[in-house]
Short mmCIF file of C-alpha atoms and ligand atoms in Angstrom, two decimals:
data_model
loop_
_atom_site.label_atom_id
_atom_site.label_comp_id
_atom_site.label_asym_id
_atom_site.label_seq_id
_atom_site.Cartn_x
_atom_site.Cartn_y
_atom_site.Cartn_z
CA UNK K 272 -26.15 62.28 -159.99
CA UNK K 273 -29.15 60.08 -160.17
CA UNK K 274 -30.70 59.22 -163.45
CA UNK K 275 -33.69 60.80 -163.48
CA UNK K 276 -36.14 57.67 -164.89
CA UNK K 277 -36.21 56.39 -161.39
CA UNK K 278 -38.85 58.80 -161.33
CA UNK K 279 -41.01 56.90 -163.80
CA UNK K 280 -44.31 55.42 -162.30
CA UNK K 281 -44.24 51.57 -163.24
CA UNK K 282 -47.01 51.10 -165.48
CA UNK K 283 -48.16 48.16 -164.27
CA UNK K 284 -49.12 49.44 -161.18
CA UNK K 285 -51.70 51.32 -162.68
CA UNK K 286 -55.91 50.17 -162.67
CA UNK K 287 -56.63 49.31 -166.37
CA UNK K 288 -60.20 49.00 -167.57
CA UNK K 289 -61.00 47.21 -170.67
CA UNK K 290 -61.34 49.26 -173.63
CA UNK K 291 -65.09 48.41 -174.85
CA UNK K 292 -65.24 46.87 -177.75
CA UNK K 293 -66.75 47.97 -180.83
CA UNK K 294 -71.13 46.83 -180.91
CA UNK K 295 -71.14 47.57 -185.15
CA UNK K 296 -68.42 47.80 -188.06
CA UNK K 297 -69.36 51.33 -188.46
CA UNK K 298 -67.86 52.56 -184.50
CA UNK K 299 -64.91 53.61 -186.43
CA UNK K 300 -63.27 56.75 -187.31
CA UNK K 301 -60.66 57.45 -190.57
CA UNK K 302 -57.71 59.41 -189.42
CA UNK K 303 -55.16 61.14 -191.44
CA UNK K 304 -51.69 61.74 -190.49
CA UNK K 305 -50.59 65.61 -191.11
CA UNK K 306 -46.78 66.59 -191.22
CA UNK K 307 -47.30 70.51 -190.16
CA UNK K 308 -43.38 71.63 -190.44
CA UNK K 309 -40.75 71.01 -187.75
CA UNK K 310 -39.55 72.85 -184.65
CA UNK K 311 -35.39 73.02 -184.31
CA UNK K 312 -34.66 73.84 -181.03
CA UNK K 313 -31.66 75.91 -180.39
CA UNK K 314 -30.58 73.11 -177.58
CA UNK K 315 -32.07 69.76 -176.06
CA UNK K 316 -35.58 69.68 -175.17
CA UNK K 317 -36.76 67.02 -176.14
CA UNK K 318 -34.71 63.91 -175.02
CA UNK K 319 -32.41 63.04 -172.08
CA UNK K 320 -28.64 64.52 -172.43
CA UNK K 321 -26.42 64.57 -169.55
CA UNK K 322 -23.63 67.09 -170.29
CA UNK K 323 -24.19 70.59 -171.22
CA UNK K 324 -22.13 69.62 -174.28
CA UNK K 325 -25.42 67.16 -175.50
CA UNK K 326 -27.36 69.63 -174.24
CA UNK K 327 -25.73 72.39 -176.50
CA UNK K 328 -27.04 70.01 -179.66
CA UNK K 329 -29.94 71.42 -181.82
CA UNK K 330 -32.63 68.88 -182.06
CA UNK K 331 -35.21 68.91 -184.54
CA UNK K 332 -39.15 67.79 -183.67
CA UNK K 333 -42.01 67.09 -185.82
CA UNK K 334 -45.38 68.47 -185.69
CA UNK K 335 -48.18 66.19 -186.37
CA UNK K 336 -51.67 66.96 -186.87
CA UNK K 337 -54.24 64.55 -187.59
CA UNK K 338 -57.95 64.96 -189.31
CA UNK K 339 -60.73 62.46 -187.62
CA UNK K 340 -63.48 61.31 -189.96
CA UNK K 341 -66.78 60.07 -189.22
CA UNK K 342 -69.93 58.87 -191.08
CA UNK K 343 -72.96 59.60 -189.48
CA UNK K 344 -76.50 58.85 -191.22
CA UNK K 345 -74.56 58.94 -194.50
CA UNK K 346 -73.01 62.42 -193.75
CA UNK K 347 -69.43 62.91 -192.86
CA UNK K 348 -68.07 64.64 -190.38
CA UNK K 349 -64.60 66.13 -190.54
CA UNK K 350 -62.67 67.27 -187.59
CA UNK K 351 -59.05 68.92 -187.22
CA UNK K 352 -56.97 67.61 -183.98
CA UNK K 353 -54.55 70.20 -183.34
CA UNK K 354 -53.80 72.99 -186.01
CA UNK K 355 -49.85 72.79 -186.32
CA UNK K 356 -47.66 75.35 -186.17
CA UNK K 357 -48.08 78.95 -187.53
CA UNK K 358 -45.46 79.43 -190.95
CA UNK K 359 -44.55 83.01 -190.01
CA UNK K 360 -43.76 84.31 -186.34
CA UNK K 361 -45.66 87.73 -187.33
CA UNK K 362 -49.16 85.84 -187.16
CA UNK K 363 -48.98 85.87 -183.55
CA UNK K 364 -48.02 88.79 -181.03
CA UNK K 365 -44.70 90.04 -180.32
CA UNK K 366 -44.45 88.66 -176.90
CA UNK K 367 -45.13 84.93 -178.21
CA UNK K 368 -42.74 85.40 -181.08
CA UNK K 369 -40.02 86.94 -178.90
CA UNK K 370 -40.36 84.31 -176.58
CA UNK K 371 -40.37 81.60 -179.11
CA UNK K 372 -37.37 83.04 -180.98
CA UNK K 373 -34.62 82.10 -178.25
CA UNK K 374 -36.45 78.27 -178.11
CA UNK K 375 -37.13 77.12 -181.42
CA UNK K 376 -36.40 78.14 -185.22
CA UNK K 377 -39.36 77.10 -187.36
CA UNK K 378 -39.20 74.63 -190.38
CA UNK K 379 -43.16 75.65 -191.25
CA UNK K 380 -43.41 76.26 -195.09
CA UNK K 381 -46.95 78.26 -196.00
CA UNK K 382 -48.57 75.44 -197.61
CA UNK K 383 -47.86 73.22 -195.16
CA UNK K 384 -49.45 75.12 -192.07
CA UNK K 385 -53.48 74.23 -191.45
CA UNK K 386 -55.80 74.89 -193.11
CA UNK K 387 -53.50 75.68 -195.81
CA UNK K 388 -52.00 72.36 -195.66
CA UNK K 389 -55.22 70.82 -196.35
CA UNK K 390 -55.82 72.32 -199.90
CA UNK K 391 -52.10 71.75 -200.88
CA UNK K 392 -52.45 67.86 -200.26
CA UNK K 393 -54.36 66.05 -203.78
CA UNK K 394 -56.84 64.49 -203.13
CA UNK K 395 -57.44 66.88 -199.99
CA UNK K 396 -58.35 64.92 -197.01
CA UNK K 397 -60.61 67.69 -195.51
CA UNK K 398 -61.40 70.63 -197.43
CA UNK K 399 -61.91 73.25 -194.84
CA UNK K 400 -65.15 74.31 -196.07
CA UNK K 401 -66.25 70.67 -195.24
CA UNK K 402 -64.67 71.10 -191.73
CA UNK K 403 -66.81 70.43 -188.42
CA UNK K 404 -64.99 71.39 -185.78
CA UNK K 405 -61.30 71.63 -184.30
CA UNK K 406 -59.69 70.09 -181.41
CA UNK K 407 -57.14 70.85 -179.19
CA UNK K 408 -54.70 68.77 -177.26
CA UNK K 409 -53.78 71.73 -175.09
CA UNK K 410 -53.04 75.30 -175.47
CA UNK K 411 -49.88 75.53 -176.90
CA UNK K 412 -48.15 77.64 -179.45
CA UNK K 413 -47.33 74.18 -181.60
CA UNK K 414 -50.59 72.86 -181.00
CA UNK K 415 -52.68 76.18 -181.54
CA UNK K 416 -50.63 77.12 -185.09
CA UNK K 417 -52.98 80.44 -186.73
CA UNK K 418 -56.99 80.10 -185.47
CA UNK K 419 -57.85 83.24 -187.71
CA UNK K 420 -56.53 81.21 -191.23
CA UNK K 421 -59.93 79.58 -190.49
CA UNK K 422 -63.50 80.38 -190.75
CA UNK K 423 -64.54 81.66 -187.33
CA UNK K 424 -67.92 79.45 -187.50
CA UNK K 425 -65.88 76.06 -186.40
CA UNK K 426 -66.13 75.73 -182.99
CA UNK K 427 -63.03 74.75 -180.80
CA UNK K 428 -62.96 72.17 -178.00
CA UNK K 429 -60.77 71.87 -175.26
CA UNK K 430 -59.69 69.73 -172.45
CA UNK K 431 -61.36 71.03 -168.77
CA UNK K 432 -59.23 73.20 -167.42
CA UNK K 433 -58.02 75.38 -170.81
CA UNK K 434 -60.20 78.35 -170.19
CA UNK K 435 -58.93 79.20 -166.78
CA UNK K 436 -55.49 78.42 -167.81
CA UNK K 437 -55.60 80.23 -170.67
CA UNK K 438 -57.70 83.17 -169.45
CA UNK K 439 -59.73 84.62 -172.33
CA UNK K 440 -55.69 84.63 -174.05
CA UNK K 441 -53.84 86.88 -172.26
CA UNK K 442 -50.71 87.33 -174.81
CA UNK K 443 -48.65 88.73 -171.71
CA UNK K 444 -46.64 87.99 -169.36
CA UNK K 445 -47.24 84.19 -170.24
CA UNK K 446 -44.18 84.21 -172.93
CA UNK K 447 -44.79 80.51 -174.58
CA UNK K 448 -47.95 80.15 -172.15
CA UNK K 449 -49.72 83.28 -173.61
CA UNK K 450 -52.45 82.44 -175.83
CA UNK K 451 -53.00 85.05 -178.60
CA UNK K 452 -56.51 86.98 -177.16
CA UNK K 453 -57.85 87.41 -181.03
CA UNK K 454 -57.16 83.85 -181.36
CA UNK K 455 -59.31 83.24 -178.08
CA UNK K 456 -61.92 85.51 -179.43
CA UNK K 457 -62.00 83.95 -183.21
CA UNK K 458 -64.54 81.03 -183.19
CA UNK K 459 -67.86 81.37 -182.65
CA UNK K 460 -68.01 78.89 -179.82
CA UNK K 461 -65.03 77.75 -177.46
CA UNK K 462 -66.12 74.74 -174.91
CA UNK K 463 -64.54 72.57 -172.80
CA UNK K 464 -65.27 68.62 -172.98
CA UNK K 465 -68.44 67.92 -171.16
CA UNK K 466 -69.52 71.10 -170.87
CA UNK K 467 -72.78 72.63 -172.83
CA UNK K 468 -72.24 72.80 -176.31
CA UNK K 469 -69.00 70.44 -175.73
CA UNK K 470 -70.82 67.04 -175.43
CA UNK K 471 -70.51 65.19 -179.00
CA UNK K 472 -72.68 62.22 -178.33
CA UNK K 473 -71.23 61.66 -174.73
CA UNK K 474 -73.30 61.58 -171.95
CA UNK K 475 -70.43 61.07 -168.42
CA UNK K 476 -66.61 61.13 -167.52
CA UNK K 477 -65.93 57.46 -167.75
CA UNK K 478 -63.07 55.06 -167.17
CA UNK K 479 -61.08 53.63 -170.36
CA UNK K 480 -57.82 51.72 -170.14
CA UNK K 481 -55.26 53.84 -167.80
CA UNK K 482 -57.35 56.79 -168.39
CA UNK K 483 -59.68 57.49 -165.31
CA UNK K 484 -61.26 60.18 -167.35
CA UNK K 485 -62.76 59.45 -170.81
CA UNK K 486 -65.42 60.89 -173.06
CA UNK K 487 -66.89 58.87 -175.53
CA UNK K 488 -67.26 61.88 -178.26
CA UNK K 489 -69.56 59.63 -181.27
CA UNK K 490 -70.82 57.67 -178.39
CA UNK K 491 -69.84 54.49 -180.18
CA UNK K 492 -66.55 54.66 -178.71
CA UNK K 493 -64.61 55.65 -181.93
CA UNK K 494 -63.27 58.25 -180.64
CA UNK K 495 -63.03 58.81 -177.36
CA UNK K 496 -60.92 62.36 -175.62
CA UNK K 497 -58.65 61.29 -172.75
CA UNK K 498 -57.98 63.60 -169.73
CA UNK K 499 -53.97 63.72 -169.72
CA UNK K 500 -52.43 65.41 -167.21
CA UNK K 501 -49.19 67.26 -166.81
CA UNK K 502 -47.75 68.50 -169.66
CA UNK K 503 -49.93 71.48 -168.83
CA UNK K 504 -53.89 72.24 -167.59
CA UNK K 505 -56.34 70.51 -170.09
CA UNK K 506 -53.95 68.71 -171.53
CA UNK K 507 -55.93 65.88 -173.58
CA UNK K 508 -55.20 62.80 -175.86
CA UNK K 509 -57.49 60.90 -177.64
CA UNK K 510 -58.22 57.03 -178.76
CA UNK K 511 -59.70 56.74 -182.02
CA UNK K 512 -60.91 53.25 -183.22
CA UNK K 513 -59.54 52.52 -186.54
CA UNK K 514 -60.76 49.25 -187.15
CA UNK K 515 -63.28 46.58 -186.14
CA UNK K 516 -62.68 42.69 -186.04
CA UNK K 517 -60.28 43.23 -184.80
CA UNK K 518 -60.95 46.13 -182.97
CA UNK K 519 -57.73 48.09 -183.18
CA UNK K 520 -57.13 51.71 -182.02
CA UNK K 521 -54.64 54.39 -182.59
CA UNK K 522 -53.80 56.59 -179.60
CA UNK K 523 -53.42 60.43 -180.20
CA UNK K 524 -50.77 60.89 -177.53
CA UNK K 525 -50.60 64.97 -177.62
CA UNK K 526 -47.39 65.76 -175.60
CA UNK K 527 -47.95 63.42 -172.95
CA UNK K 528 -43.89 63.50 -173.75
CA UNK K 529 -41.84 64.85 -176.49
CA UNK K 530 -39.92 61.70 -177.17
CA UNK K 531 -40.55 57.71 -178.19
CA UNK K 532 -37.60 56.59 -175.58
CA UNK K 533 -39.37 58.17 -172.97
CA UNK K 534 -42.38 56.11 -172.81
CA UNK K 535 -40.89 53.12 -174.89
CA UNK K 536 -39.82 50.41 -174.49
CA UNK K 537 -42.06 48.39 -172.49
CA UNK K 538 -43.03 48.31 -169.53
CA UNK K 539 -39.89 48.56 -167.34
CA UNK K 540 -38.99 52.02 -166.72
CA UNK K 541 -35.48 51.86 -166.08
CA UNK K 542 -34.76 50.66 -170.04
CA UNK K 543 -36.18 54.24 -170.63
CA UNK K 544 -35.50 57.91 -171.03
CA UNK K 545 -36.27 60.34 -168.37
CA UNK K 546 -38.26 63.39 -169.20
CA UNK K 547 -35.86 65.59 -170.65
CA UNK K 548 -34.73 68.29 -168.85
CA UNK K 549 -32.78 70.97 -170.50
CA UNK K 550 -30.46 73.51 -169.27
CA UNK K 551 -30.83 77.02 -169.22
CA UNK K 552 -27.93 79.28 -170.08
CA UNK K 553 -27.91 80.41 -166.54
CA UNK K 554 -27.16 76.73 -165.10
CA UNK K 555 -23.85 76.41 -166.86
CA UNK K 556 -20.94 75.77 -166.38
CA UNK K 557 -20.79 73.20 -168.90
CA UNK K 558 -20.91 69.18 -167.69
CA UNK K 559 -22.46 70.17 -164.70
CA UNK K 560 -26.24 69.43 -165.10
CA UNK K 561 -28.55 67.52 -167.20
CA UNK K 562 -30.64 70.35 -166.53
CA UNK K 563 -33.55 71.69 -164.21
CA UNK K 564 -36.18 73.24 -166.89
CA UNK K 565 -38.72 70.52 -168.68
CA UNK K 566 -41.24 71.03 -171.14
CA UNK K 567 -43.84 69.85 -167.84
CA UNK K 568 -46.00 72.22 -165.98
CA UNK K 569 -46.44 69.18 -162.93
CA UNK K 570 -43.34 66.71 -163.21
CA UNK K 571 -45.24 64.09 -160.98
CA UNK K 572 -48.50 64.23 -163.09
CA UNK K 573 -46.61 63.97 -166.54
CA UNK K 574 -45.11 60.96 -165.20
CA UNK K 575 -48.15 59.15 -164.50
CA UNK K 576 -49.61 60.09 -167.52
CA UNK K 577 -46.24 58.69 -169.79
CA UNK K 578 -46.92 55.54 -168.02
CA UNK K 579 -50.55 55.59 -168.88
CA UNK K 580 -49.40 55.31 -172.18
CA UNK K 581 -46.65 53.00 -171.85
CA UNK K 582 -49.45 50.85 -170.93
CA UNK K 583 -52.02 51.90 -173.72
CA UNK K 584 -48.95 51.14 -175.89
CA UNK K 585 -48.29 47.07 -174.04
CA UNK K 586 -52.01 46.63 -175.93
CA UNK K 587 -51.37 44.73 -179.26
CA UNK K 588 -54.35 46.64 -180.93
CA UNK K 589 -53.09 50.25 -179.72
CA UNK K 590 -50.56 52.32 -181.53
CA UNK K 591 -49.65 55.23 -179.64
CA UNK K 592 -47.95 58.13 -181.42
CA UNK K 593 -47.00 61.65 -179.75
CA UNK K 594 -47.65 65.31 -181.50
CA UNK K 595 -43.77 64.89 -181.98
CA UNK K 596 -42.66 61.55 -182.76
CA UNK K 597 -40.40 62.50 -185.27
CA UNK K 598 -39.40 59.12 -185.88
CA UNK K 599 -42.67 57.86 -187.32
CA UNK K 600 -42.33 60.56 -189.47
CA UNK K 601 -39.33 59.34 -190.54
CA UNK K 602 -40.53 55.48 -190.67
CA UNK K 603 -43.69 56.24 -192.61
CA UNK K 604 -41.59 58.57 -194.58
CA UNK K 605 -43.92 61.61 -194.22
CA UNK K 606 -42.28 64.62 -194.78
CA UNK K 607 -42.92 68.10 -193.69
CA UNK K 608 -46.33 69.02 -195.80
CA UNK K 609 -47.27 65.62 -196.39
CA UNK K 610 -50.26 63.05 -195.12
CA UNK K 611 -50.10 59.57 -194.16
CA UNK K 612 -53.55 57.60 -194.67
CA UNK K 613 -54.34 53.81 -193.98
CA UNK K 614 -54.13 53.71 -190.55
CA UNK K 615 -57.38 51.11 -190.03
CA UNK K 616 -54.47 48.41 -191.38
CA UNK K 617 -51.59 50.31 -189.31
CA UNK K 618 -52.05 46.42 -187.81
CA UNK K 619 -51.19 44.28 -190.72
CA UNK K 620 -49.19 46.75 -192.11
CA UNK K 621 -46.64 46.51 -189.23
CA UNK K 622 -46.67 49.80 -188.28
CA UNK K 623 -46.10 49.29 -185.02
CA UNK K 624 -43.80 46.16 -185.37
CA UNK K 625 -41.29 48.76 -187.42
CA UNK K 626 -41.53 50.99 -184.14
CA UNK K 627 -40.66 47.97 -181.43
CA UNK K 628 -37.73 47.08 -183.97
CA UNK K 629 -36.92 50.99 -183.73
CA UNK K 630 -33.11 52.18 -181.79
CA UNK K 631 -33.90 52.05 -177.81
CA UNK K 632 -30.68 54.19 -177.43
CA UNK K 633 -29.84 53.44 -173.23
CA UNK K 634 -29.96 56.14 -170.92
CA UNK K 635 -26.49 56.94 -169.91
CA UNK K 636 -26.07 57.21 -166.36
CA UNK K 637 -23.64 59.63 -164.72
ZN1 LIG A 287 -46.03 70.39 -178.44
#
């Protein structure tokens, strides 16, 4: 059989408009890195295998969070991007947690789950009561973790296309895809980017880098929400600007894919992982398929969008990292519960260097 990668869209082939560069020292946001727990899935999901013998290996994935900071007229504003993983399967409906059960054992102690996370951590980098707002990448279970553990006044902003998807939260028969309805109902305001309510400071859908659709959230481009198709509808990332002179820019890369070796290294696509496909019980007999199922609601879109950030990542002042990259957790040794800060110097710190250096394992072909 084929390997899979030929499938990859070269990333050079894409349109790439400049990222604009920063007008004042202050266009910057202050991230902070959150460890939320880990997911162990009960087989491979989350990188290539090709024998059902690989694919029978559990596989253990981070799940990062991050808090975006901004100073505006002296006041700060304090933002959650994505809200982990819930610690307990009874905080969401039995239909989520029985489909979750089969997929994924949780590694999600209580103090480590947002908000809770954020009071456990000394000096707290976002007390909730000094929270803004929350942001989703997309509506999933990892990504949504327990919306009623925080105060219901916080609005919650999506990527266009969540609220059909997600349907006011039907809980059934959507198994992983159900959003929890009380969760749906919780905040006082739900919008989609660029709608009423959902503007920031942004005024149009704009082109940034590979990205055809951006929205410049501060409206100093510090932080700027990325339309990322194909892991599922709304799916968003986001490029926050860490530092200026130089300019340099951390890319919140969501699920856009679930591994490092998928979208790195650069920029030829067969030195890279395919989307992982996994194999469902039913597919066996073993060393017989890499698999049919992936984590992707539109294969072909998910593709374009890993190499949109193949190329974000070929930028020497963008780091990308993925909702999952469990190996910057493991680099920046930041363990489940823990926070990572300093990312305006993720630069001279050689952040990024460490990751190039990183294990390309080859795709083996069969
Ligand atoms: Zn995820």
């Amino acid at each position: 059989m084929a390997s899979r990668n030929t499938a990859h869209v070269d990333p050079l082939s894409l349109v790439f408009t400049p990222i604009p560069p920063s007008t004042s020292s202050r266009a910057v946001v202050k991230l902070t890195l959150l460890n939320c727990g880990e997911l162990i899935s009960s087989r491979v999901m989350f990188r290539q295998r090709q024998t059902m013998a690989e694919m029978a290996e559990q596989e253990t994935a981070v799940v990062f969070s991050w808090v975006v900071e901004k100073e505006i007229a002296g006041e700060v504003k304090r933002y959650l991007w994505d809200l982990g993983v819930v610690s307990s399967l009874d905080k969401v409906p039995k239909q989520i947690a029985d489909a979750v059960r089969p997929r994924f054992a949780l590694n999600v102690p209580a103090a480590a789950q947002p908000p809770f996370i954020l009071s456990h951590l000394s000096p707290s980098p976002a007390p909730v009561e000094t929270l803004t707002g929350l942001f989703l990448s997309h509506a999933h279970f990892d990504h949504y973790g327990c919306m009623t553990d925080f105060p219901s006044r916080l609005p919650l902003y999506v990527g266009p296309g969540t609220k059909t998807w997600v349907k006011g939260g039907d809980e059934a028969p959507g198994g992983l895809k159900g959003f929890p309805s009380a969760f749906w109902r919780h905040p006082v305001f739900v919008g989609e980017i660029g709608e009423e309510g959902a503007k920031g400071k942004g005024k149009e859908w704009t082109s940034v880098g590979t990205y055809e659709k951006a929205w410049d959230w501060f409206g100093d481009g510090s932080f700027t929400l990325l339309q990322a198709p194909g892991h599922c509808p709304g799916h968003m990332c986001a490029l926050a600007r860490v530092s200026t002179s130089p300019d340099t820019y951390v890319l919140l890369a969501a699920d856009t894919c679930h591994s490092r070796y998928i979208y790195t290294p650069f920029p030829h696509p067969s030195h890279r992982h395919a989307i992982a496909h996994f194999a469902p019980v039913s597919e066996g007999p073993a060393e017989t398929t890499p698999g049919s199922a992936t984590m992707h609601g539109d294969v072909a879109e998910a593709y374009r969008s890993i190499a949109r950030l193949t190329r974000m990542e070929m930028e020497e002042n963008v780091m990308c990292v993925l909702a999952h990259e469990t190996e910057v957790a493991q680099e920046l040794r930041v363990g489940v519960g823990e926070m990572k800060q300093g990312w305006e110097r993720w630069k001279e710190n050689g952040w990024k260097i460490e990751k190039e250096r990183g294990v390309h394992p080859q795709p083996k072909m069969v």
